[in-house]
Amino acid sequence: RRLGQGILRAKFSAVTPADIRKALASLGVPSRDEADAVLARQELDLRVGISFSRFQTLHFRDRYRDFDSKVLSYGPCQSPTLGLVV
């Protein structure tokens, strides 16, 4: 067998039952370009999240005395991920 043979990819943008069903009904073969794009997006999300988390943590800590969080986390993918988990 060839590496990756038998692997299919579901494409969806929303995490709703209808969108998940539609994606599962139209599975496709993964492409290298799309995989590379996902890796690039993950890297950007990580770098933006780290940078903006630090910025907003320092910004709010310096302006509000009762700010009690050590880190105010930011991430473009945090809310959708929480929707999957919760």
Short mmCIF file of C-alpha atoms in Angstrom, two decimals:
data_model
loop_
_atom_site.label_atom_id
_atom_site.label_comp_id
_atom_site.label_asym_id
_atom_site.label_seq_id
_atom_site.Cartn_x
_atom_site.Cartn_y
_atom_site.Cartn_z
CA ARG A 1 0.00 0.00 0.00
CA ARG A 2 1.05 3.54 -0.70
CA LEU A 3 1.49 5.98 2.15
CA GLY A 4 -1.74 7.88 2.78
CA GLN A 5 -3.85 5.52 0.69
CA GLY A 6 -7.34 5.16 2.10
CA ILE A 7 -7.27 8.50 3.95
CA LEU A 8 -10.10 10.93 3.20
CA ARG A 9 -10.64 14.51 4.29
CA ALA A 10 -13.81 16.20 5.49
CA LYS A 11 -14.02 19.93 4.73
CA PHE A 12 -16.24 22.15 6.85
CA SER A 13 -16.21 25.71 8.13
CA ALA A 14 -18.98 25.60 10.70
CA VAL A 15 -19.44 23.16 13.54
CA THR A 16 -23.14 22.52 13.13
CA PRO A 17 -24.74 19.10 12.73
CA ALA A 18 -25.87 19.95 9.19
CA ASP A 19 -22.40 21.12 8.09
CA ILE A 20 -20.70 18.08 9.64
CA ARG A 21 -23.15 15.71 7.93
CA LYS A 22 -22.61 17.48 4.60
CA ALA A 23 -18.82 17.22 4.99
CA LEU A 24 -18.99 13.53 5.87
CA ALA A 25 -21.20 12.89 2.85
CA SER A 26 -18.65 14.48 0.51
CA LEU A 27 -15.26 13.21 1.70
CA GLY A 28 -12.35 13.88 -0.62
CA VAL A 29 -8.73 12.96 -1.12
CA PRO A 30 -6.36 15.24 0.85
CA SER A 31 -4.13 17.54 -1.20
CA ARG A 32 -0.57 18.56 -0.33
CA ASP A 33 -1.35 22.24 -1.03
CA GLU A 34 -4.26 22.24 1.42
CA ALA A 35 -2.16 20.43 4.04
CA ASP A 36 0.61 23.02 3.63
CA ALA A 37 -1.96 25.83 3.94
CA VAL A 38 -3.22 24.31 7.21
CA LEU A 39 0.32 24.20 8.59
CA ALA A 40 0.89 27.84 7.62
CA ARG A 41 -2.40 28.87 9.26
CA GLN A 42 -1.49 27.00 12.45
CA GLU A 43 1.86 28.78 12.60
CA LEU A 44 0.23 32.19 12.08
CA ASP A 45 -2.45 31.48 14.69
CA LEU A 46 0.23 30.48 17.19
CA ARG A 47 2.40 33.55 16.55
CA VAL A 48 -0.54 35.96 16.60
CA GLY A 49 -1.93 34.31 19.73
CA ILE A 50 1.37 34.52 21.60
CA SER A 51 2.02 38.12 20.59
CA PHE A 52 -1.48 39.43 21.24
CA SER A 53 -1.85 37.50 24.52
CA ARG A 54 1.27 39.23 25.84
CA PHE A 55 0.16 42.64 24.55
CA GLN A 56 -3.34 42.51 26.04
CA THR A 57 -2.15 40.98 29.32
CA LEU A 58 0.30 43.85 29.85
CA HIS A 59 -2.19 46.44 28.57
CA PHE A 60 -4.99 45.45 30.95
CA ARG A 61 -2.74 44.66 33.91
CA ASP A 62 -1.26 48.17 33.74
CA ARG A 63 -4.67 49.86 33.50
CA TYR A 64 -6.81 47.93 35.99
CA ARG A 65 -5.67 47.39 39.55
CA ASP A 66 -8.07 44.54 40.19
CA PHE A 67 -6.94 42.62 37.10
CA ASP A 68 -6.24 39.26 38.72
CA SER A 69 -5.32 37.07 35.77
CA LYS A 70 -1.67 36.25 35.16
CA VAL A 71 -2.32 35.84 31.44
CA LEU A 72 -5.19 37.07 29.30
CA SER A 73 -5.09 34.55 26.48
CA TYR A 74 -6.04 35.32 22.90
CA GLY A 75 -6.32 32.91 20.01
CA PRO A 76 -8.27 33.06 16.75
CA CYS A 77 -9.19 29.39 17.12
CA GLN A 78 -10.01 29.29 20.83
CA SER A 79 -13.75 29.95 20.58
CA PRO A 80 -14.47 27.41 17.82
CA THR A 81 -12.35 24.84 19.65
CA LEU A 82 -14.25 25.46 22.87
CA GLY A 83 -17.47 24.90 20.93
CA LEU A 84 -16.22 21.45 19.96
CA VAL A 85 -15.10 20.55 23.47
CA VAL A 86 -17.86 22.01 25.64
#
